[in-house]
mmCIF file of C-alpha atoms and ligand atoms in Angstrom:
data_model
loop_
_atom_site.group_PDB
_atom_site.id
_atom_site.type_symbol
_atom_site.label_atom_id
_atom_site.label_comp_id
_atom_site.label_asym_id
_atom_site.label_seq_id
_atom_site.Cartn_x
_atom_site.Cartn_y
_atom_site.Cartn_z
ATOM 1 C CA MET A 1 0.681 -7.623 25.250
ATOM 2 C CA ALA A 2 0.531 -3.834 24.785
ATOM 3 C CA THR A 3 -1.632 -2.537 21.945
ATOM 4 C CA ILE A 4 -1.845 0.580 19.813
ATOM 5 C CA LYS A 5 -4.927 1.795 17.946
ATOM 6 C CA LEU A 6 -4.678 1.650 14.158
ATOM 7 C CA GLU A 7 -6.984 3.664 11.926
ATOM 8 C CA ILE A 8 -6.651 3.506 8.144
ATOM 9 C CA VAL A 9 -8.643 6.152 6.312
ATOM 10 C CA SER A 10 -9.101 6.558 2.549
ATOM 11 C CA PRO A 11 -10.804 9.539 0.862
ATOM 12 C CA ASP A 12 -14.212 7.844 0.967
ATOM 13 C CA LYS A 13 -14.225 5.681 4.101
ATOM 14 C CA ILE A 14 -12.584 4.294 7.221
ATOM 15 C CA VAL A 15 -10.930 1.231 5.720
ATOM 16 C CA TYR A 16 -9.865 -0.429 8.963
ATOM 17 C CA THR A 17 -9.687 0.223 12.660
ATOM 18 C CA ALA A 18 -8.428 -2.099 15.413
ATOM 19 C CA ASP A 19 -6.155 -2.396 18.409
ATOM 20 C CA ILE A 20 -2.981 -4.031 17.144
ATOM 21 C CA ASN A 21 0.432 -5.063 18.504
ATOM 22 C CA MET A 22 2.663 -3.952 15.627
ATOM 23 C CA LEU A 23 2.538 -2.330 12.201
ATOM 24 C CA ILE A 24 5.330 -2.657 9.637
ATOM 25 C CA VAL A 25 5.211 -0.116 6.830
ATOM 26 C CA ARG A 26 7.336 0.975 3.884
ATOM 27 C CA SER A 27 7.779 4.711 4.326
ATOM 28 C CA THR A 28 9.503 7.202 2.047
ATOM 29 C CA VAL A 29 12.588 6.809 4.282
ATOM 30 C CA GLY A 30 12.546 3.001 4.457
ATOM 31 C CA GLU A 31 10.853 0.221 6.399
ATOM 32 C CA LEU A 32 9.499 1.115 9.844
ATOM 33 C CA GLY A 33 8.119 -1.083 12.619
ATOM 34 C CA ILE A 34 5.669 0.737 14.882
ATOM 35 C CA LEU A 35 5.052 -0.625 18.364
ATOM 36 C CA PRO A 36 2.832 0.737 21.159
ATOM 37 C CA HIS A 37 4.302 3.872 22.819
ATOM 38 C CA HIS A 38 6.248 4.822 19.682
ATOM 39 C CA ALA A 39 7.552 8.402 19.598
ATOM 40 C CA PRO A 40 5.302 10.820 17.681
ATOM 41 C CA MET A 41 6.147 11.090 13.974
ATOM 42 C CA VAL A 42 4.720 11.813 10.539
ATOM 43 C CA THR A 43 5.989 10.168 7.358
ATOM 44 C CA GLY A 44 5.012 9.507 3.760
ATOM 45 C CA LEU A 45 4.075 5.984 2.649
ATOM 46 C CA VAL A 46 4.955 4.431 -0.715
ATOM 47 C CA PRO A 47 2.633 1.862 -2.357
ATOM 48 C CA HIS A 48 3.081 -1.483 -0.590
ATOM 49 C CA ALA A 49 1.418 -4.172 1.517
ATOM 50 C CA MET A 50 1.505 -3.066 5.164
ATOM 51 C CA ARG A 51 2.035 -5.872 7.687
ATOM 52 C CA MET A 52 -0.057 -5.791 10.813
ATOM 53 C CA LYS A 53 0.346 -8.067 13.832
ATOM 54 C CA ILE A 54 -2.389 -8.916 16.313
ATOM 55 C CA GLY A 55 -1.205 -11.598 18.735
ATOM 56 C CA ASP A 56 0.360 -14.372 16.650
ATOM 57 C CA THR A 57 -1.570 -13.413 13.524
ATOM 58 C CA GLU A 58 -0.015 -11.323 10.782
ATOM 59 C CA SER A 59 -2.268 -9.694 8.138
ATOM 60 C CA LEU A 60 -1.584 -7.610 5.080
ATOM 61 C CA ILE A 61 -3.341 -4.439 3.930
ATOM 62 C CA ALA A 62 -2.612 -2.853 0.536
ATOM 63 C CA VAL A 63 -1.934 0.878 0.636
ATOM 64 C CA ALA A 64 -1.608 2.870 -2.574
ATOM 65 C CA GLY A 65 0.378 5.662 -0.870
ATOM 66 C CA GLY A 66 -0.302 8.462 1.583
ATOM 67 C CA PHE A 67 0.820 9.545 5.021
ATOM 68 C CA MET A 68 1.131 7.986 8.458
ATOM 69 C CA GLU A 69 0.880 9.869 11.725
ATOM 70 C CA VAL A 70 2.102 8.068 14.838
ATOM 71 C CA GLN A 71 1.172 9.006 18.404
ATOM 72 C CA PRO A 72 2.174 6.817 21.381
ATOM 73 C CA ASP A 73 -1.368 5.334 21.534
ATOM 74 C CA LYS A 74 -2.567 5.688 17.916
ATOM 75 C CA ILE A 75 -1.418 5.201 14.317
ATOM 76 C CA THR A 76 -3.392 7.029 11.644
ATOM 77 C CA VAL A 77 -2.814 6.090 8.012
ATOM 78 C CA LEU A 78 -4.263 8.611 5.539
ATOM 79 C CA ALA A 79 -4.180 6.621 2.326
ATOM 80 C CA SER A 80 -4.969 7.673 -1.246
ATOM 81 C CA ALA A 81 -6.508 4.165 -1.393
ATOM 82 C CA ALA A 82 -6.244 1.083 0.827
ATOM 83 C CA GLU A 83 -7.819 -2.352 0.671
ATOM 84 C CA LEU A 84 -8.091 -5.384 2.912
ATOM 85 C CA PRO A 85 -7.243 -8.660 1.098
ATOM 86 C CA VAL A 86 -10.953 -9.611 0.786
ATOM 87 C CA GLU A 87 -11.707 -6.304 -0.951
ATOM 88 C CA ILE A 88 -9.062 -6.734 -3.630
ATOM 89 C CA ASP A 89 -10.164 -7.508 -7.178
ATOM 90 C CA VAL A 90 -7.212 -9.696 -8.179
ATOM 91 C CA LEU A 91 -8.014 -9.693 -11.907
ATOM 92 C CA ARG A 92 -8.151 -5.886 -11.916
ATOM 93 C CA ALA A 93 -4.806 -5.710 -10.122
ATOM 94 C CA GLN A 94 -3.270 -8.203 -12.585
ATOM 95 C CA LYS A 95 -4.498 -6.108 -15.517
ATOM 96 C CA ALA A 96 -3.116 -2.912 -13.921
ATOM 97 C CA TYR A 97 0.204 -4.739 -13.393
ATOM 98 C CA GLU A 98 0.354 -5.855 -17.049
ATOM 99 C CA ARG A 99 -0.567 -2.386 -18.318
ATOM 100 C CA ALA A 100 2.151 -0.699 -16.274
ATOM 101 C CA LYS A 101 4.704 -3.364 -17.201
ATOM 102 C CA GLN A 102 3.968 -2.999 -20.935
ATOM 103 C CA ARG A 103 4.350 0.784 -20.682
ATOM 104 C CA LEU A 104 7.695 0.457 -18.912
ATOM 105 C CA GLU A 105 8.899 -2.116 -21.453
ATOM 106 C CA ALA A 106 7.845 0.131 -24.363
ATOM 107 C CA LEU A 107 9.880 2.947 -22.780
ATOM 108 C CA LYS A 108 12.885 0.666 -22.303
ATOM 109 C CA ASP A 109 12.680 -0.419 -25.951
ATOM 110 C CA GLY A 110 12.630 3.263 -26.977
ATOM 111 C CA LYS A 111 9.180 2.940 -28.618
ATOM 112 C CA LYS A 112 7.508 6.245 -29.469
ATOM 113 C CA THR A 113 3.884 6.420 -28.317
ATOM 114 C CA ASP A 114 1.170 9.044 -28.538
ATOM 115 C CA PRO A 115 0.565 10.255 -25.872
ATOM 116 C CA PRO A 116 4.112 9.760 -24.538
ATOM 117 C CA ILE A 117 4.495 7.370 -21.598
ATOM 118 C CA ASP A 118 5.027 8.940 -18.191
ATOM 119 C CA SER A 119 7.621 6.612 -16.640
ATOM 120 C CA ILE A 120 7.140 7.748 -13.035
ATOM 121 C CA ARG A 121 3.373 7.317 -13.333
ATOM 122 C CA ALA A 122 3.834 3.831 -14.782
ATOM 123 C CA GLU A 123 6.314 2.855 -12.053
ATOM 124 C CA ILE A 124 3.970 3.978 -9.277
ATOM 125 C CA ALA A 125 1.006 2.207 -10.938
ATOM 126 C CA LEU A 126 3.136 -0.955 -11.067
ATOM 127 C CA LYS A 127 3.894 -0.620 -7.340
ATOM 128 C CA ARG A 128 0.194 -0.137 -6.503
ATOM 129 C CA ALA A 129 -0.702 -3.257 -8.487
ATOM 130 C CA LEU A 130 2.096 -5.246 -6.820
ATOM 131 C CA ALA A 131 0.949 -4.093 -3.365
ATOM 132 C CA ARG A 132 -2.577 -5.362 -4.140
ATOM 133 C CA LEU A 133 -1.326 -8.654 -5.530
ATOM 134 C CA GLN A 134 0.936 -9.190 -2.549
ATOM 135 C CA ALA A 135 -1.769 -8.304 -0.001
ATOM 136 C CA SER A 136 -4.186 -10.702 -1.706
ATOM 137 C CA GLY A 137 -1.590 -13.497 -1.620
ATOM 138 C CA HIS A 138 -0.707 -13.379 -5.317
ATOM 139 C CA SER A 139 2.944 -12.418 -5.144
ATOM 140 C CA PHE A 140 4.949 -12.029 -8.328
HETATM 141 P P1 ATP B 1 -6.754 0.719 -11.808
HETATM 142 O O1 ATP B 1 -5.812 1.078 -12.934
HETATM 143 O O2 ATP B 1 -7.175 -0.696 -11.828
HETATM 144 O O3 ATP B 1 -7.894 1.720 -11.632
HETATM 145 P P2 ATP B 1 -5.227 2.150 -9.808
HETATM 146 O O4 ATP B 1 -3.965 1.722 -9.123
HETATM 147 O O5 ATP B 1 -5.080 3.258 -10.782
HETATM 148 O O6 ATP B 1 -5.868 0.837 -10.458
HETATM 149 P P3 ATP B 1 -6.188 3.663 -7.590
HETATM 150 O O7 ATP B 1 -6.187 5.027 -8.220
HETATM 151 O O8 ATP B 1 -5.065 3.342 -6.633
HETATM 152 O O9 ATP B 1 -6.321 2.535 -8.729
HETATM 153 O O10 ATP B 1 -7.574 3.439 -6.796
HETATM 154 C C1 ATP B 1 -8.820 3.957 -7.248
HETATM 155 C C2 ATP B 1 -9.917 3.258 -6.482
HETATM 156 O O11 ATP B 1 -10.071 1.916 -6.955
HETATM 157 C C3 ATP B 1 -9.671 3.158 -4.981
HETATM 158 O O12 ATP B 1 -10.899 3.270 -4.306
HETATM 159 C C4 ATP B 1 -9.109 1.753 -4.787
HETATM 160 O O13 ATP B 1 -9.407 1.237 -3.503
HETATM 161 C C5 ATP B 1 -9.857 0.987 -5.894
HETATM 162 N N1 ATP B 1 -9.075 -0.111 -6.465
HETATM 163 C C6 ATP B 1 -8.067 -0.028 -7.365
HETATM 164 N N2 ATP B 1 -7.621 -1.240 -7.736
HETATM 165 C C7 ATP B 1 -8.354 -2.135 -7.023
HETATM 166 C C8 ATP B 1 -8.386 -3.551 -6.937
HETATM 167 N N3 ATP B 1 -7.543 -4.324 -7.653
HETATM 168 N N4 ATP B 1 -9.267 -4.132 -6.110
HETATM 169 C C9 ATP B 1 -10.127 -3.383 -5.382
HETATM 170 N N5 ATP B 1 -10.162 -2.047 -5.408
HETATM 171 C C10 ATP B 1 -9.293 -1.406 -6.213
#
Protein backbone atom coordinates (compact mmCIF):
# COMPACT_ATOMS: atom_id res chain seq x y z
CA MET A 1 0.00 0.00 0.00
CA ALA A 2 1.38 3.43 -0.95
CA THR A 3 2.34 5.75 1.90
CA ILE A 4 2.76 9.47 2.44
CA LYS A 5 4.87 11.10 5.15
CA LEU A 6 2.90 12.98 7.81
CA GLU A 7 4.53 15.57 10.04
CA ILE A 8 2.49 17.44 12.66
CA VAL A 9 4.29 20.40 14.18
CA SER A 10 3.12 22.64 17.03
CA PRO A 11 4.88 25.84 18.17
CA ASP A 12 7.01 23.95 20.70
CA LYS A 13 7.60 20.49 19.22
CA ILE A 14 7.15 17.89 16.50
CA VAL A 15 3.95 16.27 17.74
CA TYR A 16 3.92 13.31 15.37
CA THR A 17 5.69 11.96 12.34
CA ALA A 18 5.02 8.71 10.45
CA ASP A 19 4.43 7.17 7.06
CA ILE A 20 0.68 6.82 6.72
CA ASN A 21 -1.85 5.64 4.11
CA MET A 22 -4.51 8.34 4.49
CA LEU A 23 -5.33 11.47 6.47
CA ILE A 24 -8.86 12.85 6.82
CA VAL A 25 -9.04 16.45 8.00
CA ARG A 26 -11.65 19.16 8.50
CA SER A 27 -10.36 22.14 6.57
CA THR A 28 -11.81 25.63 6.31
CA VAL A 29 -13.43 24.50 3.03
CA GLY A 30 -14.79 21.18 4.31
CA GLU A 31 -13.64 17.62 4.90
CA LEU A 32 -10.65 16.43 2.87
CA GLY A 33 -9.14 12.97 2.46
CA ILE A 34 -5.45 13.05 1.58
CA LEU A 35 -3.90 10.02 -0.09
CA PRO A 36 -0.33 9.46 -1.32
CA HIS A 37 0.45 11.42 -4.53
CA HIS A 38 -2.16 14.08 -3.73
CA ALA A 39 -1.85 17.31 -5.73
CA PRO A 40 0.03 20.09 -3.91
CA MET A 41 -2.22 22.34 -1.81
CA VAL A 42 -2.34 24.57 1.26
CA THR A 43 -5.44 24.97 3.42
CA GLY A 44 -6.53 26.16 6.84
CA LEU A 45 -7.65 23.65 9.48
CA VAL A 46 -10.48 24.18 11.97
CA PRO A 47 -10.35 22.58 15.46
CA HIS A 48 -11.21 18.89 15.13
CA ALA A 49 -9.97 15.33 15.55
CA MET A 50 -7.96 14.38 12.44
CA ARG A 51 -8.33 10.76 11.32
CA MET A 52 -5.21 8.95 10.25
CA LYS A 53 -5.06 5.52 8.65
CA ILE A 54 -2.07 3.18 8.76
CA GLY A 55 -2.97 -0.20 7.28
CA ASP A 56 -6.24 -1.29 8.89
CA THR A 57 -5.73 0.92 11.94
CA GLU A 58 -7.41 4.29 12.26
CA SER A 59 -6.16 6.78 14.90
CA LEU A 60 -7.28 10.21 15.96
CA ILE A 61 -5.16 13.29 16.67
CA ALA A 62 -6.66 16.48 18.13
CA VAL A 63 -5.71 19.66 16.30
CA ALA A 64 -6.64 23.06 17.72
CA GLY A 65 -6.39 24.77 14.31
CA GLY A 66 -3.65 25.79 11.90
CA PHE A 67 -2.58 25.05 8.36
CA MET A 68 -1.88 21.99 6.25
CA GLU A 69 0.53 21.85 3.34
CA VAL A 70 0.25 18.86 1.03
CA GLN A 71 2.97 17.69 -1.36
CA PRO A 72 2.66 14.41 -3.31
CA ASP A 73 5.00 12.66 -0.82
CA LYS A 74 4.46 14.69 2.38
CA ILE A 75 1.73 16.29 4.50
CA THR A 76 2.82 18.99 6.93
CA VAL A 77 0.35 20.15 9.57
CA LEU A 78 1.38 23.40 11.29
CA ALA A 79 -0.91 23.39 14.30
CA SER A 80 -1.48 26.04 16.97
CA ALA A 81 -1.67 22.96 19.25
CA ALA A 82 -2.08 19.24 18.61
CA GLU A 83 -2.22 16.22 20.89
CA LEU A 84 -2.17 12.46 20.53
CA PRO A 85 -4.94 10.72 22.54
CA VAL A 86 -2.46 9.64 25.28
CA GLU A 87 -1.36 13.26 25.77
CA ILE A 88 -4.87 14.60 26.33
CA ASP A 89 -5.88 15.65 29.83
CA VAL A 90 -9.55 14.67 29.63
CA LEU A 91 -10.59 16.51 32.80
CA ARG A 92 -9.00 19.72 31.51
CA ALA A 93 -10.81 19.34 28.19
CA GLN A 94 -14.13 18.68 29.99
CA LYS A 95 -13.65 21.83 32.07
CA ALA A 96 -12.80 23.87 28.94
CA TYR A 97 -15.94 22.44 27.29
CA GLU A 98 -18.15 23.41 30.26
CA ARG A 99 -16.63 26.90 30.46
CA ALA A 100 -17.24 27.58 26.77
CA LYS A 101 -20.74 26.11 26.92
CA GLN A 102 -21.69 28.27 29.93
CA ARG A 103 -20.42 31.39 28.15
CA LEU A 104 -22.43 30.59 25.03
CA GLU A 105 -25.54 29.87 27.11
CA ALA A 106 -25.14 33.15 29.02
CA LEU A 107 -24.97 34.96 25.66
CA LYS A 108 -28.05 33.13 24.39
CA ASP A 109 -29.95 34.09 27.55
CA GLY A 110 -28.95 37.72 26.98
CA LYS A 111 -27.04 37.90 30.30
CA LYS A 112 -24.80 40.94 30.69
CA THR A 113 -21.30 40.06 31.91
CA ASP A 114 -18.20 42.08 32.70
CA PRO A 115 -16.04 41.65 30.68
CA PRO A 116 -18.48 40.96 27.82
CA ILE A 117 -18.39 37.45 26.33
CA ASP A 118 -16.67 37.08 22.98
CA SER A 119 -18.96 34.61 21.18
CA ILE A 120 -16.50 33.64 18.44
CA ARG A 121 -13.78 32.99 21.00
CA ALA A 122 -16.15 30.84 23.06
CA GLU A 123 -17.29 28.89 19.98
CA ILE A 124 -13.72 28.13 18.93
CA ALA A 125 -12.78 27.14 22.51
CA LEU A 126 -15.77 24.78 22.51
CA LYS A 127 -14.57 23.22 19.24
CA ARG A 128 -11.03 22.76 20.62
CA ALA A 129 -12.42 21.05 23.71
CA LEU A 130 -14.69 18.82 21.60
CA ALA A 131 -11.76 17.88 19.34
CA ARG A 132 -9.77 16.79 22.42
CA LEU A 133 -12.68 14.87 23.89
CA GLN A 134 -13.36 13.13 20.60
CA ALA A 135 -9.69 12.24 20.01
CA SER A 136 -9.45 10.81 23.53
CA GLY A 137 -12.58 8.71 22.97
CA HIS A 138 -14.92 10.83 25.10
CA SER A 139 -17.40 11.98 22.49
CA PHE A 140 -20.30 14.20 23.49
P1 LIG B 1 -7.52 25.42 28.21
O1 LIG B 1 -8.64 26.42 28.35
O2 LIG B 1 -7.73 24.18 28.99
O3 LIG B 1 -6.13 26.04 28.38
P2 LIG B 1 -7.28 25.78 25.35
O4 LIG B 1 -8.15 25.21 24.26
O5 LIG B 1 -7.41 27.24 25.56
O6 LIG B 1 -7.57 24.93 26.67
P3 LIG B 1 -4.92 25.79 23.75
O7 LIG B 1 -4.68 27.27 23.71
O8 LIG B 1 -5.52 25.15 22.51
O9 LIG B 1 -5.76 25.41 25.06
O10 LIG B 1 -3.54 25.03 24.06
C1 LIG B 1 -2.54 25.55 24.93
C2 LIG B 1 -1.58 24.43 25.26
O11 LIG B 1 -2.19 23.52 26.19
C3 LIG B 1 -1.14 23.60 24.07
O12 LIG B 1 0.19 23.20 24.26
C4 LIG B 1 -2.05 22.38 24.11
O13 LIG B 1 -1.44 21.24 23.54
C5 LIG B 1 -2.25 22.21 25.63
N1 LIG B 1 -3.56 21.67 25.98
C6 LIG B 1 -4.74 22.33 26.03
N2 LIG B 1 -5.74 21.55 26.47
C7 LIG B 1 -5.17 20.33 26.71
C8 LIG B 1 -5.67 19.08 27.18
N3 LIG B 1 -6.96 18.90 27.49
N4 LIG B 1 -4.81 18.06 27.31
C9 LIG B 1 -3.50 18.21 27.00
N5 LIG B 1 -2.96 19.36 26.56
C10 LIG B 1 -3.78 20.42 26.40
